[in-house]
Tab-separated table of C-alpha atoms in Angstrom:
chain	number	residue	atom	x	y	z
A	1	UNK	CA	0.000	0.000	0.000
A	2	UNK	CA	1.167	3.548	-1.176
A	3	UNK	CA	2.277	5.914	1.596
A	4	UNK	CA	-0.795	8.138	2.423
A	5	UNK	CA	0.127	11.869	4.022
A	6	UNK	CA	-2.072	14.250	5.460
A	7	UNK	CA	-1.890	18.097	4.990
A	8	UNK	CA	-2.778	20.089	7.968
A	9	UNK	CA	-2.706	23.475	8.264
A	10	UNK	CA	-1.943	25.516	11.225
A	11	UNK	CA	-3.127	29.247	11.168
A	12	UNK	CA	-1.320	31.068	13.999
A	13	UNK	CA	1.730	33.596	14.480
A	14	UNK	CA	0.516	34.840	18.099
A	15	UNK	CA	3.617	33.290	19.422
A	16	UNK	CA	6.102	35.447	16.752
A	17	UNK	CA	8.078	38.053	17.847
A	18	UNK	CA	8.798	41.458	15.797
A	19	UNK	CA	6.119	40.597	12.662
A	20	UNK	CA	2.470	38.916	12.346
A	21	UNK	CA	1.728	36.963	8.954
A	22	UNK	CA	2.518	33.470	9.419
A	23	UNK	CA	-0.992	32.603	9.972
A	24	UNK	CA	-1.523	33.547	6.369
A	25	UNK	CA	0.871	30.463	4.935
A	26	UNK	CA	-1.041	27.461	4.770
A	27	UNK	CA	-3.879	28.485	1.516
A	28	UNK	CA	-0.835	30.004	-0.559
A	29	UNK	CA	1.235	26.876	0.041
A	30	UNK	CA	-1.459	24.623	-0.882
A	31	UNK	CA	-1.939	26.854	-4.185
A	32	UNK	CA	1.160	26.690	-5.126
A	33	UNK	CA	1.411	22.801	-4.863
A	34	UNK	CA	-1.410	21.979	-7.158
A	35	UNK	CA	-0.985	25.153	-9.251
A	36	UNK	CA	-0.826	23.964	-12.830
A	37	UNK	CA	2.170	26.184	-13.053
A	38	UNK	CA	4.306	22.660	-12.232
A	39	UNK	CA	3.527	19.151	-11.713
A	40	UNK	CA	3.194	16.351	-9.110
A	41	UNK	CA	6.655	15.035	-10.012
A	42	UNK	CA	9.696	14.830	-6.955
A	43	UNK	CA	13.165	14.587	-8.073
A	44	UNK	CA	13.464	11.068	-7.134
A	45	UNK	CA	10.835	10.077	-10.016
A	46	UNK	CA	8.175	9.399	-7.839
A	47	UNK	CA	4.724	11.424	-8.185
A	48	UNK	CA	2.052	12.243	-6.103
A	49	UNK	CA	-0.926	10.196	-6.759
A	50	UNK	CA	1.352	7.213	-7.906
A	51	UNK	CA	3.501	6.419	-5.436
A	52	UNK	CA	2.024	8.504	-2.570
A	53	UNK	CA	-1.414	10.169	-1.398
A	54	UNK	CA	-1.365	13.634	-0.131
A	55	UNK	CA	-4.759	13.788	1.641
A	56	UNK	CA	-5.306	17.881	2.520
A	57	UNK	CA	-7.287	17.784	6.303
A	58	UNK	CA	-7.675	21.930	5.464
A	59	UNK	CA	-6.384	23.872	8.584
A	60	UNK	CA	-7.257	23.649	12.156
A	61	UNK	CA	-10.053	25.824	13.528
A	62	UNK	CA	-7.007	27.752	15.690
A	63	UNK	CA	-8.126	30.435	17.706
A	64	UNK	CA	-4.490	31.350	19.482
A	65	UNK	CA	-5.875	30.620	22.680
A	66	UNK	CA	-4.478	28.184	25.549
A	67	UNK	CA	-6.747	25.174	23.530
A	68	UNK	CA	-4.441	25.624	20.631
A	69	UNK	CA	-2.161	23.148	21.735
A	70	UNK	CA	-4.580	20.471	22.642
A	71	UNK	CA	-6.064	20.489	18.993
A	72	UNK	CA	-2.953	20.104	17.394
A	73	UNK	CA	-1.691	17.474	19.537
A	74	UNK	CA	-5.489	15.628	18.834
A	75	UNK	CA	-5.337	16.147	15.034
A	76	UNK	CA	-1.245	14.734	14.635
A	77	UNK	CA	-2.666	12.086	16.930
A	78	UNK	CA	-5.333	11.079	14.432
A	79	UNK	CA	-3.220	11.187	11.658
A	80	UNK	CA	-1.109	8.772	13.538
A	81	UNK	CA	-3.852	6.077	13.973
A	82	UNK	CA	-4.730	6.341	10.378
A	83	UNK	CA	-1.657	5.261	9.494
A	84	UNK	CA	-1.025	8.651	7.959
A	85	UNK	CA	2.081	10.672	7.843
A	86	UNK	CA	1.703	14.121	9.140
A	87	UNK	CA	2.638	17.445	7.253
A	88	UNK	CA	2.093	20.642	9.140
A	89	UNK	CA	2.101	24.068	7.125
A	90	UNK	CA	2.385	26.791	9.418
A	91	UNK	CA	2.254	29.184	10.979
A	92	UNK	CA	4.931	29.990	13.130
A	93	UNK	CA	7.586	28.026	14.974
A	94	UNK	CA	6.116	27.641	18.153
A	95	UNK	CA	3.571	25.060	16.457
A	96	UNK	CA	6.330	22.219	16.558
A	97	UNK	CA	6.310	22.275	20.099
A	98	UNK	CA	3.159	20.381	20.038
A	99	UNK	CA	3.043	18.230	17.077
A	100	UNK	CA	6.581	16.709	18.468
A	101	UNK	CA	4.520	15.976	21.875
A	102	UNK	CA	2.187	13.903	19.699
A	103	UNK	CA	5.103	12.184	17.358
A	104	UNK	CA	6.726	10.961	20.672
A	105	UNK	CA	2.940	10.079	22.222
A	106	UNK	CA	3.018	7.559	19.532
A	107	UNK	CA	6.636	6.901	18.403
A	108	UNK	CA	8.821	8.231	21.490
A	109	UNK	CA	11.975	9.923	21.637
A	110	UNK	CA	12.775	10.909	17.901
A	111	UNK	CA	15.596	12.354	15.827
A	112	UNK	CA	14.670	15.783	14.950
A	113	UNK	CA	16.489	17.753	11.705
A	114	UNK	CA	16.025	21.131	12.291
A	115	UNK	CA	16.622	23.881	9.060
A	116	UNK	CA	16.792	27.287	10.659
A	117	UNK	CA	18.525	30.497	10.567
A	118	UNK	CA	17.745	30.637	14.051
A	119	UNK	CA	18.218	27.593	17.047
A	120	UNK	CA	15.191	28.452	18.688
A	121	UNK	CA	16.374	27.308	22.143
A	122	UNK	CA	15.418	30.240	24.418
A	123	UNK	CA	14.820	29.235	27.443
A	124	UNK	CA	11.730	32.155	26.835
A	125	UNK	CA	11.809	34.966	24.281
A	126	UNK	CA	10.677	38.810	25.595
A	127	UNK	CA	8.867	36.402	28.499
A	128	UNK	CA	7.068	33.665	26.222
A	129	UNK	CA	8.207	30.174	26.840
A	130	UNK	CA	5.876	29.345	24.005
A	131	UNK	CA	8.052	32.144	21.830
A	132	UNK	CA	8.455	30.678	17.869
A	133	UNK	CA	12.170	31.320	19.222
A	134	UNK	CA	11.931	28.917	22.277
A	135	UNK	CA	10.283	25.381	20.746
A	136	UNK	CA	13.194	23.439	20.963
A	137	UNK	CA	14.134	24.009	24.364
A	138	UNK	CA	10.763	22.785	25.360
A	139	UNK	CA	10.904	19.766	23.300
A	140	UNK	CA	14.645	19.103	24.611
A	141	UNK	CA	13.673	19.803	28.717
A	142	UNK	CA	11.202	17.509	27.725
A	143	UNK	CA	12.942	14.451	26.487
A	144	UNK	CA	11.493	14.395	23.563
A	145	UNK	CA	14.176	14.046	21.344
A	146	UNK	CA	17.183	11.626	21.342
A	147	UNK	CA	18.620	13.859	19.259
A	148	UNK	CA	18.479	17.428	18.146
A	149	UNK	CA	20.453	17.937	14.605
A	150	UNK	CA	20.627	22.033	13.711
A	151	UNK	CA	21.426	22.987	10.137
A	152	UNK	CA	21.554	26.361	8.765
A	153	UNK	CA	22.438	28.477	11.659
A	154	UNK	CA	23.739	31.813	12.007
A	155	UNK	CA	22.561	33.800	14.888
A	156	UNK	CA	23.448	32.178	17.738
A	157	UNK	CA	24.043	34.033	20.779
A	158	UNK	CA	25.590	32.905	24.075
A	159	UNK	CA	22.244	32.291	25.730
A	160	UNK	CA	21.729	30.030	22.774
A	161	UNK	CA	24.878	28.660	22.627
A	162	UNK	CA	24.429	27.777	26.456
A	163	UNK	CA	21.200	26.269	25.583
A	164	UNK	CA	22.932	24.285	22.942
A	165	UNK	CA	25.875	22.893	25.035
A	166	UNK	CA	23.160	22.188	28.295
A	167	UNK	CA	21.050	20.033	25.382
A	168	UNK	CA	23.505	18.276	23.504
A	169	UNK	CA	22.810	20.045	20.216
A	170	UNK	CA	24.915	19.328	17.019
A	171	UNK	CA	24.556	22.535	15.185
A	172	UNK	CA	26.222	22.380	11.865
A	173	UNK	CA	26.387	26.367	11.071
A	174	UNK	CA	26.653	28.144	7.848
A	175	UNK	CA	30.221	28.939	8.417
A	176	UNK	CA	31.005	25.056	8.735
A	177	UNK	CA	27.980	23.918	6.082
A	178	UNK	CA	28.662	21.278	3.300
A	179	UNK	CA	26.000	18.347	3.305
A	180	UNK	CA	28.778	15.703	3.922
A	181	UNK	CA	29.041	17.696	7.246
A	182	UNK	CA	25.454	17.129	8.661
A	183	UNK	CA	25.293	13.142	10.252
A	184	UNK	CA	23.152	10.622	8.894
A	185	UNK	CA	20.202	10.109	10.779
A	186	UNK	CA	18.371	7.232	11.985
A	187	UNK	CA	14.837	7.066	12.392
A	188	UNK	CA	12.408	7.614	13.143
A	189	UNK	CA	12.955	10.884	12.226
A	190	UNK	CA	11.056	14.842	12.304
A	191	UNK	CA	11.903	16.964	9.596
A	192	UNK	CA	11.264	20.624	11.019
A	193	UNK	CA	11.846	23.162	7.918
A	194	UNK	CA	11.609	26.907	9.145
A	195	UNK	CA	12.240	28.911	5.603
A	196	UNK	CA	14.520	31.654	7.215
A	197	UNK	CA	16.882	28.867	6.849
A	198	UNK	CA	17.017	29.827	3.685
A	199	UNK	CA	19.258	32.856	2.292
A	200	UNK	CA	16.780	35.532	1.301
A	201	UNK	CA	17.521	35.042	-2.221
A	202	UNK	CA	15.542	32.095	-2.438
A	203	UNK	CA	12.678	32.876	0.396
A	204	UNK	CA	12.105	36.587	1.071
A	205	UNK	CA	8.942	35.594	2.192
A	206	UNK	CA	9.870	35.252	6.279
A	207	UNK	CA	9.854	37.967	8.879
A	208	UNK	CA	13.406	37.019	10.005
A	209	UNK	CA	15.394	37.516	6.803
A	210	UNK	CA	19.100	36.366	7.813
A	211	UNK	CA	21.565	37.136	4.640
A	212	UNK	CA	23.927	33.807	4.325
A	213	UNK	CA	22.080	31.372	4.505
A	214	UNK	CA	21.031	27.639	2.871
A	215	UNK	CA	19.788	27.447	-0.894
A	216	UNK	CA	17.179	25.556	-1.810
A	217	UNK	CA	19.815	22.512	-3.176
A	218	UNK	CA	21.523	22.830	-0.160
A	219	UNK	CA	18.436	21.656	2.274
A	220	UNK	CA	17.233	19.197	-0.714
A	221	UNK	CA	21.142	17.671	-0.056
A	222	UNK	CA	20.371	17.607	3.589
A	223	UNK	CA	17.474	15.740	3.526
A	224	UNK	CA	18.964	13.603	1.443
A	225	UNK	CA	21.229	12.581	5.028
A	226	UNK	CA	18.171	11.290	6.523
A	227	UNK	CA	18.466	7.329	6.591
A	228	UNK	CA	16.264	6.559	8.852
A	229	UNK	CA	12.166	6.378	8.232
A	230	UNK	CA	10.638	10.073	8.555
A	231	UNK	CA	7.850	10.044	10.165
A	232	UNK	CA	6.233	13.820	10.406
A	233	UNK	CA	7.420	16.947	9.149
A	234	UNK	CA	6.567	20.710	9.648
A	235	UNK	CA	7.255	23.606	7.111
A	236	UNK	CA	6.626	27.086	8.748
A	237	UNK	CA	7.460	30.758	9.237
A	238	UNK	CA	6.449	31.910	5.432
A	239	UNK	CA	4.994	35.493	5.654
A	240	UNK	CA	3.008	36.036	2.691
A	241	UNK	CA	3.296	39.934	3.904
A	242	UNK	CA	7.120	40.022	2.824
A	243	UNK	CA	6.802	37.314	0.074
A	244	UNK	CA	7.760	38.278	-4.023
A	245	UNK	CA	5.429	36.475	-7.040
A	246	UNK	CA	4.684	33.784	-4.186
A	247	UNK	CA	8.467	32.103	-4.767
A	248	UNK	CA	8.888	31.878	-1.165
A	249	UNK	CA	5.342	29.466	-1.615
A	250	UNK	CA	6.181	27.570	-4.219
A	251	UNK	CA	9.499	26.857	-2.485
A	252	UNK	CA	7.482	25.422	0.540
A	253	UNK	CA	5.590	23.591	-1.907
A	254	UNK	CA	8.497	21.967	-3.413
A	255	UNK	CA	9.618	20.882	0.099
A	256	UNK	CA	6.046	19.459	0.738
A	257	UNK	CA	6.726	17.182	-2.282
A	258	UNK	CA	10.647	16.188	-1.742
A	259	UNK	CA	9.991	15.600	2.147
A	260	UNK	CA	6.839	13.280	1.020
A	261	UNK	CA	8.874	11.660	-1.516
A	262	UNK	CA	12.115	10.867	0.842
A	263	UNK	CA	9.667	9.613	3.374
A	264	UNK	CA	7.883	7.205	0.601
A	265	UNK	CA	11.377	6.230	0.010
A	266	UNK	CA	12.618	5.099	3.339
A	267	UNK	CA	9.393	3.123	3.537
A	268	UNK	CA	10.080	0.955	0.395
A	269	UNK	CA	13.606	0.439	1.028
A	270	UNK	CA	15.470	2.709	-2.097
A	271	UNK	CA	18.255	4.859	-1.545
């Protein structure tokens, strides 16, 4: 039996810091993956509707209040029994928090790949431990993950830094990036994509633009590390405020098919 995935959408940013918008993502990033402007081919020659179902579950009724939480943990959880591979479109950061409570409900402790400009370990940002800037530290106090792999980053502070070291972090940074330099990683796996990871160039369409950062080969390379099965994924922070012709979309789009694809992959045993 073919893979089946399901699309959910989460519709919040009241956890950003600086800019509002990521609430917006989840419509344009469905657009652009069924816009007739491409096709449901991955680079691996597999295609959606072949080898894998994407099943879109629409977005959560969100109403960035304290039940937030609760209903995404509830809808990854019913995914999970389905037999269904999650995909979250966010939204902001601070939704990963919960869907990794609900992978590790079902799965426990996971490997987590983490594409970011940013390490998102503050112990609280501006006095939110739900901050999109402080998800990781939750899921790490939490033992959550076995292991926390950071790609991409190129902001990190000595708070960070500290968190880093206190978690057992590998952070592979963009001074020190080449894919041969990120480990191979054993399932099961969470792919967590957050498009500031991303040089500008290729996804103006975040409220944290960081210059010097991660093209869109380089993170298709990275995933390319995983070895083990993945088993949910997240793509967030796209503001459609900041985004130009909808590229920064269509990028997320592309990573909705190559993550899908990879995951498909690991399932039937090719490379």
């Amino acid at each position: 039996m073919d893979p089946v995935f399901h699309l959910i959408g989460l519709p919040t940013d009241c956890n950003s810091s600086f800019e509002r918008g990521p609430a917006l993502a989840p419509p344009l990033i469905r657009d652009a993956l069924w816009s007739d402007r491409g096709n449901t081919s991955c680079e691996n020659g597999m295609e959606i509707g072949c080898d894998f179902q994407i099943l879109d579950k629409g977005d959560l009724a969100l109403a960035e209040g304290p039940d937030d939480d609760d209903l995404i943990r509830k809808a990854v959880a019913v995914t999970l029994q389905e037999h269904a591979i999650p995909i979250l479109l966010g939204g902001d950061h601070a939704v990963t928090y919960p869907v990794v409570q609900a992978i590790h409900a079902h799965y426990g402790q996971v490997t987590i790949l983490h594409v970011d400009a940013h390490p998102d370990l503050y112990h609280d940002f501006e006095g939110n431990p739900r901050s999109h800037a402080s998800p990781f530290a939750r899921i790490m106090e939490n033992g959550l993950a076995a292991r926390l792999v950071q790609v991409g980053i190129r902001t990190l502070n000595r708070h960070c830094r500290e968190q880093a070291e206190r978690f057992g972090v590998d952070i592979i940074d963009m001074q020190n990036f080449a894919p041969g330099n990120v480990p191979g990683l054993s399932g099961p796996v969470y792919v967590s994509l957050d498009l500031d990871g991303l040089d500008p160039a290729f996804a103006p369409g975040v409220s944290h633009p960081e210059p010097g950062g991660l093209s869109v080969r380089d993170v298709l390379n990275v995933l390319d590390r995983v070895t083990g099965e993945i088993v949910a994924a997240d793509i967030v922070e796209l503001n459609p405020r900041f985004d130009v012709n909808g590229v920064t979309a269509i990028v997320a789009a592309k990573f909705v098919r190559e993550v899908a694809s990879r995951a498909t992959a690991s399932r039937k045993g090719m490379p």
